[in-house]
């Protein structure tokens, strides 16, 4: 006689890690990572008005990154996952030095670039460029996902944040190189600290941690489904934001 178990199927840590790693690598083909905005940003130097729009909207997203990470910490259960997430947050906040917080470094760069392009000092808070609806939606909806009562969904969103970030920053840096003429040779690289931080060891480590954190949260196929939901939701919000920025800059 065949006995049908009513126990949910289980995944080993290695099985979960393998499935989640495949999911993470898949984001390389998602429109959050491969999109018309990046193609345009890398290919040409934009006007000061156009750079203001990009800067304003990207900064509004980035400055909320510590909030998302803190929400993830609050909605995780595994102690190792929490420890890894705190380390991520510590990096974002400049290891306790406010001047080295990643959002501060980014703002300094953006204001420097816009000031050079405008020929006068620019405060990002007072530029005329609007914060677009998709940027506001990304901020609001992503913080809901990072506050999910399901740790797996939270881990999926965190996985998406960390695995899209490296190719995102590579693409943005390649476009930033179009503006080297506004700086001295060494000065340009001094100003690019935000990009070098993320293209270097920091973001690579965050990718590894987000993967191990997600694997610990997933002990069943149902857990993987929840993780995939958080992963897809965050990537889709990012893709929508870059698409709207591109539409505003290059209306068809």
PDB file of C-alpha atoms in Angstrom:
ATOM      1  CA  UNK A   1       0.000   0.000   0.000  1.00  0.00           C
ATOM      2  CA  UNK A   2       1.312   3.456  -0.905  1.00  0.00           C
ATOM      3  CA  UNK A   3       1.410   5.864   1.994  1.00  0.00           C
ATOM      4  CA  UNK A   4       0.825   9.482   1.049  1.00  0.00           C
ATOM      5  CA  UNK A   5       2.517  11.807   3.498  1.00  0.00           C
ATOM      6  CA  UNK A   6       0.821  15.033   4.443  1.00  0.00           C
ATOM      7  CA  UNK A   7       4.170  16.492   5.501  1.00  0.00           C
ATOM      8  CA  UNK A   8       5.392  19.398   3.347  1.00  0.00           C
ATOM      9  CA  UNK A   9       8.405  18.629   1.152  1.00  0.00           C
ATOM     10  CA  UNK A  10      11.666  19.953   2.496  1.00  0.00           C
ATOM     11  CA  UNK A  11      14.756  21.431   0.892  1.00  0.00           C
ATOM     12  CA  UNK A  12      18.274  21.021   2.195  1.00  0.00           C
ATOM     13  CA  UNK A  13      20.355  24.159   2.631  1.00  0.00           C
ATOM     14  CA  UNK A  14      22.431  23.190  -0.412  1.00  0.00           C
ATOM     15  CA  UNK A  15      19.310  22.654  -2.529  1.00  0.00           C
ATOM     16  CA  UNK A  16      17.868  25.998  -1.469  1.00  0.00           C
ATOM     17  CA  UNK A  17      21.180  27.735  -2.125  1.00  0.00           C
ATOM     18  CA  UNK A  18      21.420  26.241  -5.626  1.00  0.00           C
ATOM     19  CA  UNK A  19      17.878  27.235  -6.597  1.00  0.00           C
ATOM     20  CA  UNK A  20      18.253  30.744  -5.235  1.00  0.00           C
ATOM     21  CA  UNK A  21      21.621  31.260  -6.893  1.00  0.00           C
ATOM     22  CA  UNK A  22      20.063  30.384 -10.254  1.00  0.00           C
ATOM     23  CA  UNK A  23      17.282  32.886  -9.557  1.00  0.00           C
ATOM     24  CA  UNK A  24      19.782  35.590  -8.625  1.00  0.00           C
ATOM     25  CA  UNK A  25      21.860  35.084 -11.772  1.00  0.00           C
ATOM     26  CA  UNK A  26      18.677  35.363 -13.821  1.00  0.00           C
ATOM     27  CA  UNK A  27      18.256  39.019 -12.920  1.00  0.00           C
ATOM     28  CA  UNK A  28      21.029  39.835 -15.420  1.00  0.00           C
ATOM     29  CA  UNK A  29      18.409  39.516 -18.179  1.00  0.00           C
ATOM     30  CA  UNK A  30      15.690  41.466 -16.362  1.00  0.00           C
ATOM     31  CA  UNK A  31      14.742  44.980 -17.603  1.00  0.00           C
ATOM     32  CA  UNK A  32      15.912  46.302 -14.243  1.00  0.00           C
ATOM     33  CA  UNK A  33      19.429  45.499 -15.484  1.00  0.00           C
ATOM     34  CA  UNK A  34      19.150  45.488 -19.293  1.00  0.00           C
ATOM     35  CA  UNK A  35      17.201  48.526 -20.429  1.00  0.00           C
ATOM     36  CA  UNK A  36      17.082  51.471 -22.821  1.00  0.00           C
ATOM     37  CA  UNK A  37      18.046  53.972 -20.143  1.00  0.00           C
ATOM     38  CA  UNK A  38      21.406  52.331 -19.474  1.00  0.00           C
ATOM     39  CA  UNK A  39      22.083  52.118 -23.200  1.00  0.00           C
ATOM     40  CA  UNK A  40      21.409  55.842 -23.577  1.00  0.00           C
ATOM     41  CA  UNK A  41      23.312  56.827 -20.415  1.00  0.00           C
ATOM     42  CA  UNK A  42      26.432  54.976 -21.562  1.00  0.00           C
ATOM     43  CA  UNK A  43      26.238  56.133 -25.171  1.00  0.00           C
ATOM     44  CA  UNK A  44      25.936  59.897 -24.792  1.00  0.00           C
ATOM     45  CA  UNK A  45      26.493  62.912 -22.589  1.00  0.00           C
ATOM     46  CA  UNK A  46      23.170  64.335 -21.427  1.00  0.00           C
ATOM     47  CA  UNK A  47      22.303  67.982 -20.877  1.00  0.00           C
ATOM     48  CA  UNK A  48      22.408  69.493 -17.399  1.00  0.00           C
ATOM     49  CA  UNK A  49      18.583  69.419 -17.214  1.00  0.00           C
ATOM     50  CA  UNK A  50      18.579  65.741 -18.135  1.00  0.00           C
ATOM     51  CA  UNK A  51      21.306  64.860 -15.657  1.00  0.00           C
ATOM     52  CA  UNK A  52      19.317  66.680 -12.956  1.00  0.00           C
ATOM     53  CA  UNK A  53      16.349  64.408 -13.604  1.00  0.00           C
ATOM     54  CA  UNK A  54      18.482  61.270 -13.396  1.00  0.00           C
ATOM     55  CA  UNK A  55      20.329  62.514 -10.328  1.00  0.00           C
ATOM     56  CA  UNK A  56      17.208  63.574  -8.443  1.00  0.00           C
ATOM     57  CA  UNK A  57      15.376  60.311  -8.965  1.00  0.00           C
ATOM     58  CA  UNK A  58      18.340  58.003  -8.417  1.00  0.00           C
ATOM     59  CA  UNK A  59      19.310  59.807  -5.222  1.00  0.00           C
ATOM     60  CA  UNK A  60      15.761  59.604  -3.844  1.00  0.00           C
ATOM     61  CA  UNK A  61      15.951  55.823  -4.240  1.00  0.00           C
ATOM     62  CA  UNK A  62      19.444  55.415  -2.839  1.00  0.00           C
ATOM     63  CA  UNK A  63      18.893  57.498   0.259  1.00  0.00           C
ATOM     64  CA  UNK A  64      16.164  55.058   1.341  1.00  0.00           C
ATOM     65  CA  UNK A  65      18.452  52.018   1.034  1.00  0.00           C
ATOM     66  CA  UNK A  66      19.325  51.927   4.772  1.00  0.00           C
ATOM     67  CA  UNK A  67      15.596  52.002   5.561  1.00  0.00           C
ATOM     68  CA  UNK A  68      14.985  48.959   3.370  1.00  0.00           C
ATOM     69  CA  UNK A  69      17.876  47.070   4.941  1.00  0.00           C
ATOM     70  CA  UNK A  70      16.707  47.967   8.450  1.00  0.00           C
ATOM     71  CA  UNK A  71      13.192  46.750   7.606  1.00  0.00           C
ATOM     72  CA  UNK A  72      14.680  43.505   6.305  1.00  0.00           C
ATOM     73  CA  UNK A  73      16.527  43.028   9.588  1.00  0.00           C
ATOM     74  CA  UNK A  74      13.336  43.556  11.577  1.00  0.00           C
ATOM     75  CA  UNK A  75      11.460  40.970   9.524  1.00  0.00           C
ATOM     76  CA  UNK A  76      14.091  38.224   9.581  1.00  0.00           C
ATOM     77  CA  UNK A  77      14.205  35.387  12.096  1.00  0.00           C
ATOM     78  CA  UNK A  78      17.535  33.618  11.542  1.00  0.00           C
ATOM     79  CA  UNK A  79      20.310  35.046  13.748  1.00  0.00           C
ATOM     80  CA  UNK A  80      23.028  34.584  11.114  1.00  0.00           C
ATOM     81  CA  UNK A  81      20.865  36.264   8.495  1.00  0.00           C
ATOM     82  CA  UNK A  82      20.304  39.161  10.872  1.00  0.00           C
ATOM     83  CA  UNK A  83      24.035  39.476  11.549  1.00  0.00           C
ATOM     84  CA  UNK A  84      24.817  39.569   7.828  1.00  0.00           C
ATOM     85  CA  UNK A  85      22.102  42.159   7.264  1.00  0.00           C
ATOM     86  CA  UNK A  86      23.448  44.389  10.037  1.00  0.00           C
ATOM     87  CA  UNK A  87      26.866  44.266   8.387  1.00  0.00           C
ATOM     88  CA  UNK A  88      25.233  45.400   5.145  1.00  0.00           C
ATOM     89  CA  UNK A  89      23.576  48.296   6.970  1.00  0.00           C
ATOM     90  CA  UNK A  90      26.858  49.205   8.664  1.00  0.00           C
ATOM     91  CA  UNK A  91      28.507  49.482   5.252  1.00  0.00           C
ATOM     92  CA  UNK A  92      25.682  51.675   3.933  1.00  0.00           C
ATOM     93  CA  UNK A  93      26.052  54.013   6.905  1.00  0.00           C
ATOM     94  CA  UNK A  94      29.761  54.549   6.388  1.00  0.00           C
ATOM     95  CA  UNK A  95      30.895  52.310   9.273  1.00  0.00           C
ATOM     96  CA  UNK A  96      29.560  54.894  11.690  1.00  0.00           C
ATOM     97  CA  UNK A  97      31.015  57.955   9.917  1.00  0.00           C
ATOM     98  CA  UNK A  98      28.139  60.142   8.635  1.00  0.00           C
ATOM     99  CA  UNK A  99      30.377  61.726   5.991  1.00  0.00           C
ATOM    100  CA  UNK A 100      31.043  58.263   4.537  1.00  0.00           C
ATOM    101  CA  UNK A 101      27.416  57.102   4.414  1.00  0.00           C
ATOM    102  CA  UNK A 102      26.838  55.941   0.866  1.00  0.00           C
ATOM    103  CA  UNK A 103      23.952  58.327   0.228  1.00  0.00           C
ATOM    104  CA  UNK A 104      26.100  61.256   1.408  1.00  0.00           C
ATOM    105  CA  UNK A 105      28.956  60.268  -0.915  1.00  0.00           C
ATOM    106  CA  UNK A 106      26.505  59.929  -3.806  1.00  0.00           C
ATOM    107  CA  UNK A 107      24.939  63.301  -3.116  1.00  0.00           C
ATOM    108  CA  UNK A 108      28.368  64.957  -2.976  1.00  0.00           C
ATOM    109  CA  UNK A 109      29.222  63.497  -6.379  1.00  0.00           C
ATOM    110  CA  UNK A 110      25.918  64.467  -8.004  1.00  0.00           C
ATOM    111  CA  UNK A 111      26.075  68.013  -6.676  1.00  0.00           C
ATOM    112  CA  UNK A 112      29.690  68.295  -7.816  1.00  0.00           C
ATOM    113  CA  UNK A 113      28.823  67.123 -11.320  1.00  0.00           C
ATOM    114  CA  UNK A 114      25.785  69.377 -11.654  1.00  0.00           C
ATOM    115  CA  UNK A 115      27.735  72.341 -10.283  1.00  0.00           C
ATOM    116  CA  UNK A 116      30.419  71.827 -12.934  1.00  0.00           C
ATOM    117  CA  UNK A 117      27.816  71.506 -15.676  1.00  0.00           C
ATOM    118  CA  UNK A 118      25.839  74.541 -14.510  1.00  0.00           C
ATOM    119  CA  UNK A 119      28.829  76.746 -13.712  1.00  0.00           C
ATOM    120  CA  UNK A 120      27.532  77.496 -10.215  1.00  0.00           C
ATOM    121  CA  UNK A 121      26.905  75.651  -6.962  1.00  0.00           C
ATOM    122  CA  UNK A 122      23.951  73.256  -7.096  1.00  0.00           C
ATOM    123  CA  UNK A 123      22.008  71.885  -4.137  1.00  0.00           C
ATOM    124  CA  UNK A 124      20.257  68.664  -5.133  1.00  0.00           C
ATOM    125  CA  UNK A 125      17.341  69.497  -2.832  1.00  0.00           C
ATOM    126  CA  UNK A 126      16.492  72.619  -4.826  1.00  0.00           C
ATOM    127  CA  UNK A 127      16.894  71.441  -8.424  1.00  0.00           C
ATOM    128  CA  UNK A 128      13.772  71.804 -10.549  1.00  0.00           C
ATOM    129  CA  UNK A 129      13.691  68.224 -11.797  1.00  0.00           C
ATOM    130  CA  UNK A 130      10.652  66.346 -10.473  1.00  0.00           C
ATOM    131  CA  UNK A 131      10.607  63.138  -8.478  1.00  0.00           C
ATOM    132  CA  UNK A 132       8.729  60.899 -10.903  1.00  0.00           C
ATOM    133  CA  UNK A 133       5.656  58.820 -10.011  1.00  0.00           C
ATOM    134  CA  UNK A 134       7.516  55.542 -10.558  1.00  0.00           C
ATOM    135  CA  UNK A 135      10.267  56.699  -8.173  1.00  0.00           C
ATOM    136  CA  UNK A 136       7.706  57.406  -5.460  1.00  0.00           C
ATOM    137  CA  UNK A 137       5.999  54.101  -6.195  1.00  0.00           C
ATOM    138  CA  UNK A 138       9.315  52.268  -6.005  1.00  0.00           C
ATOM    139  CA  UNK A 139      10.092  53.793  -2.616  1.00  0.00           C
ATOM    140  CA  UNK A 140       6.640  53.118  -1.185  1.00  0.00           C
ATOM    141  CA  UNK A 141       6.035  49.650  -2.606  1.00  0.00           C
ATOM    142  CA  UNK A 142       9.547  48.350  -1.965  1.00  0.00           C
ATOM    143  CA  UNK A 143       9.330  49.319   1.693  1.00  0.00           C
ATOM    144  CA  UNK A 144       6.091  47.361   1.891  1.00  0.00           C
ATOM    145  CA  UNK A 145       7.850  44.299   0.477  1.00  0.00           C
ATOM    146  CA  UNK A 146      10.760  44.714   2.892  1.00  0.00           C
ATOM    147  CA  UNK A 147       8.161  44.856   5.687  1.00  0.00           C
ATOM    148  CA  UNK A 148       6.421  41.642   4.642  1.00  0.00           C
ATOM    149  CA  UNK A 149       5.426  39.283   7.474  1.00  0.00           C
ATOM    150  CA  UNK A 150       7.001  36.497   5.400  1.00  0.00           C
ATOM    151  CA  UNK A 151      10.795  36.433   5.908  1.00  0.00           C
ATOM    152  CA  UNK A 152      11.211  34.635   2.592  1.00  0.00           C
ATOM    153  CA  UNK A 153       9.569  37.489   0.689  1.00  0.00           C
ATOM    154  CA  UNK A 154      11.800  39.970   2.514  1.00  0.00           C
ATOM    155  CA  UNK A 155      14.884  37.917   1.648  1.00  0.00           C
ATOM    156  CA  UNK A 156      13.800  37.801  -1.989  1.00  0.00           C
ATOM    157  CA  UNK A 157      13.561  41.586  -2.144  1.00  0.00           C
ATOM    158  CA  UNK A 158      16.960  41.931  -0.473  1.00  0.00           C
ATOM    159  CA  UNK A 159      18.422  39.419  -2.923  1.00  0.00           C
ATOM    160  CA  UNK A 160      17.077  41.482  -5.832  1.00  0.00           C
ATOM    161  CA  UNK A 161      18.447  44.696  -4.346  1.00  0.00           C
ATOM    162  CA  UNK A 162      21.953  43.303  -3.954  1.00  0.00           C
ATOM    163  CA  UNK A 163      22.173  41.311  -7.198  1.00  0.00           C
ATOM    164  CA  UNK A 164      20.894  44.093  -9.431  1.00  0.00           C
ATOM    165  CA  UNK A 165      23.098  46.677  -7.697  1.00  0.00           C
ATOM    166  CA  UNK A 166      26.437  45.540  -9.093  1.00  0.00           C
ATOM    167  CA  UNK A 167      25.501  45.652 -12.805  1.00  0.00           C
ATOM    168  CA  UNK A 168      23.502  48.821 -12.122  1.00  0.00           C
ATOM    169  CA  UNK A 169      26.519  50.622 -10.668  1.00  0.00           C
ATOM    170  CA  UNK A 170      28.792  49.357 -13.442  1.00  0.00           C
ATOM    171  CA  UNK A 171      26.383  50.762 -16.040  1.00  0.00           C
ATOM    172  CA  UNK A 172      25.991  54.063 -14.221  1.00  0.00           C
ATOM    173  CA  UNK A 173      29.745  54.441 -13.816  1.00  0.00           C
ATOM    174  CA  UNK A 174      30.341  53.751 -17.500  1.00  0.00           C
ATOM    175  CA  UNK A 175      27.918  56.583 -18.259  1.00  0.00           C
ATOM    176  CA  UNK A 176      29.504  58.883 -15.693  1.00  0.00           C
ATOM    177  CA  UNK A 177      32.753  58.594 -17.657  1.00  0.00           C
ATOM    178  CA  UNK A 178      31.082  60.747 -20.330  1.00  0.00           C
ATOM    179  CA  UNK A 179      31.498  63.700 -17.938  1.00  0.00           C
ATOM    180  CA  UNK A 180      35.235  63.398 -17.282  1.00  0.00           C
ATOM    181  CA  UNK A 181      35.892  66.600 -19.192  1.00  0.00           C
ATOM    182  CA  UNK A 182      34.336  68.579 -16.335  1.00  0.00           C
ATOM    183  CA  UNK A 183      37.142  67.475 -13.987  1.00  0.00           C
ATOM    184  CA  UNK A 184      40.876  67.202 -13.805  1.00  0.00           C
ATOM    185  CA  UNK A 185      42.261  63.741 -14.589  1.00  0.00           C
ATOM    186  CA  UNK A 186      42.846  62.598 -11.003  1.00  0.00           C
ATOM    187  CA  UNK A 187      40.031  64.741  -9.651  1.00  0.00           C
ATOM    188  CA  UNK A 188      37.459  62.789 -11.625  1.00  0.00           C
ATOM    189  CA  UNK A 189      38.474  59.527  -9.976  1.00  0.00           C
ATOM    190  CA  UNK A 190      38.529  61.147  -6.549  1.00  0.00           C
ATOM    191  CA  UNK A 191      34.922  62.174  -7.106  1.00  0.00           C
ATOM    192  CA  UNK A 192      33.837  58.659  -8.127  1.00  0.00           C
ATOM    193  CA  UNK A 193      34.179  57.107  -4.667  1.00  0.00           C
ATOM    194  CA  UNK A 194      30.531  56.043  -4.577  1.00  0.00           C
ATOM    195  CA  UNK A 195      30.951  53.931  -7.687  1.00  0.00           C
ATOM    196  CA  UNK A 196      34.290  52.447  -6.701  1.00  0.00           C
ATOM    197  CA  UNK A 197      32.929  51.423  -3.300  1.00  0.00           C
ATOM    198  CA  UNK A 198      30.219  49.366  -4.945  1.00  0.00           C
ATOM    199  CA  UNK A 199      32.121  48.045  -7.939  1.00  0.00           C
ATOM    200  CA  UNK A 200      34.843  46.895  -5.539  1.00  0.00           C
ATOM    201  CA  UNK A 201      34.510  44.525  -2.608  1.00  0.00           C
ATOM    202  CA  UNK A 202      31.426  45.981  -0.899  1.00  0.00           C
ATOM    203  CA  UNK A 203      28.729  44.988  -3.363  1.00  0.00           C
ATOM    204  CA  UNK A 204      30.333  41.636  -4.087  1.00  0.00           C
ATOM    205  CA  UNK A 205      30.185  40.795  -0.377  1.00  0.00           C
ATOM    206  CA  UNK A 206      26.584  41.956  -0.150  1.00  0.00           C
ATOM    207  CA  UNK A 207      25.668  39.624  -3.020  1.00  0.00           C
ATOM    208  CA  UNK A 208      27.196  36.663  -1.187  1.00  0.00           C
ATOM    209  CA  UNK A 209      25.477  37.557   2.077  1.00  0.00           C
ATOM    210  CA  UNK A 210      22.067  38.087   0.485  1.00  0.00           C
ATOM    211  CA  UNK A 211      22.331  34.659  -1.132  1.00  0.00           C
ATOM    212  CA  UNK A 212      23.224  32.837   2.084  1.00  0.00           C
ATOM    213  CA  UNK A 213      20.592  34.816   3.986  1.00  0.00           C
ATOM    214  CA  UNK A 214      17.924  33.802   1.479  1.00  0.00           C
ATOM    215  CA  UNK A 215      18.969  30.131   1.534  1.00  0.00           C
ATOM    216  CA  UNK A 216      18.635  29.947   5.312  1.00  0.00           C
ATOM    217  CA  UNK A 217      15.095  31.285   5.067  1.00  0.00           C
ATOM    218  CA  UNK A 218      13.932  28.651   2.574  1.00  0.00           C
ATOM    219  CA  UNK A 219      13.285  25.136   3.789  1.00  0.00           C
ATOM    220  CA  UNK A 220      10.557  24.181   1.330  1.00  0.00           C
ATOM    221  CA  UNK A 221       9.358  24.840  -2.243  1.00  0.00           C
ATOM    222  CA  UNK A 222       6.645  27.049  -0.758  1.00  0.00           C
ATOM    223  CA  UNK A 223       9.328  29.196   0.852  1.00  0.00           C
ATOM    224  CA  UNK A 224      11.055  29.522  -2.529  1.00  0.00           C
ATOM    225  CA  UNK A 225       7.787  30.742  -4.035  1.00  0.00           C
ATOM    226  CA  UNK A 226       7.535  33.477  -1.425  1.00  0.00           C
ATOM    227  CA  UNK A 227      11.150  34.434  -2.061  1.00  0.00           C
ATOM    228  CA  UNK A 228      10.549  34.589  -5.815  1.00  0.00           C
ATOM    229  CA  UNK A 229       7.602  36.900  -5.197  1.00  0.00           C
ATOM    230  CA  UNK A 230       9.731  39.410  -3.280  1.00  0.00           C
ATOM    231  CA  UNK A 231      12.532  39.113  -5.818  1.00  0.00           C
ATOM    232  CA  UNK A 232      10.282  39.755  -8.826  1.00  0.00           C
ATOM    233  CA  UNK A 233       8.337  42.558  -7.156  1.00  0.00           C
ATOM    234  CA  UNK A 234      11.445  44.599  -6.408  1.00  0.00           C
ATOM    235  CA  UNK A 235      13.023  44.055  -9.826  1.00  0.00           C
ATOM    236  CA  UNK A 236       9.787  45.014 -11.589  1.00  0.00           C
ATOM    237  CA  UNK A 237       9.594  48.261  -9.597  1.00  0.00           C
ATOM    238  CA  UNK A 238      13.181  49.086 -10.577  1.00  0.00           C
ATOM    239  CA  UNK A 239      12.535  48.300 -14.231  1.00  0.00           C
ATOM    240  CA  UNK A 240       9.436  50.500 -14.261  1.00  0.00           C
ATOM    241  CA  UNK A 241      11.435  53.380 -12.770  1.00  0.00           C
ATOM    242  CA  UNK A 242      14.240  53.247 -15.332  1.00  0.00           C
ATOM    243  CA  UNK A 243      11.666  52.920 -18.115  1.00  0.00           C
ATOM    244  CA  UNK A 244       9.831  56.056 -16.987  1.00  0.00           C
ATOM    245  CA  UNK A 245      13.067  58.041 -16.674  1.00  0.00           C
ATOM    246  CA  UNK A 246      13.946  57.029 -20.225  1.00  0.00           C
ATOM    247  CA  UNK A 247      10.473  57.940 -21.522  1.00  0.00           C
ATOM    248  CA  UNK A 248      10.691  61.395 -19.965  1.00  0.00           C
ATOM    249  CA  UNK A 249      14.163  62.002 -21.394  1.00  0.00           C
ATOM    250  CA  UNK A 250      13.452  60.510 -24.820  1.00  0.00           C
ATOM    251  CA  UNK A 251       9.709  60.659 -25.502  1.00  0.00           C
ATOM    252  CA  UNK A 252       8.769  58.712 -28.609  1.00  0.00           C
TER     253      UNK A 252
END
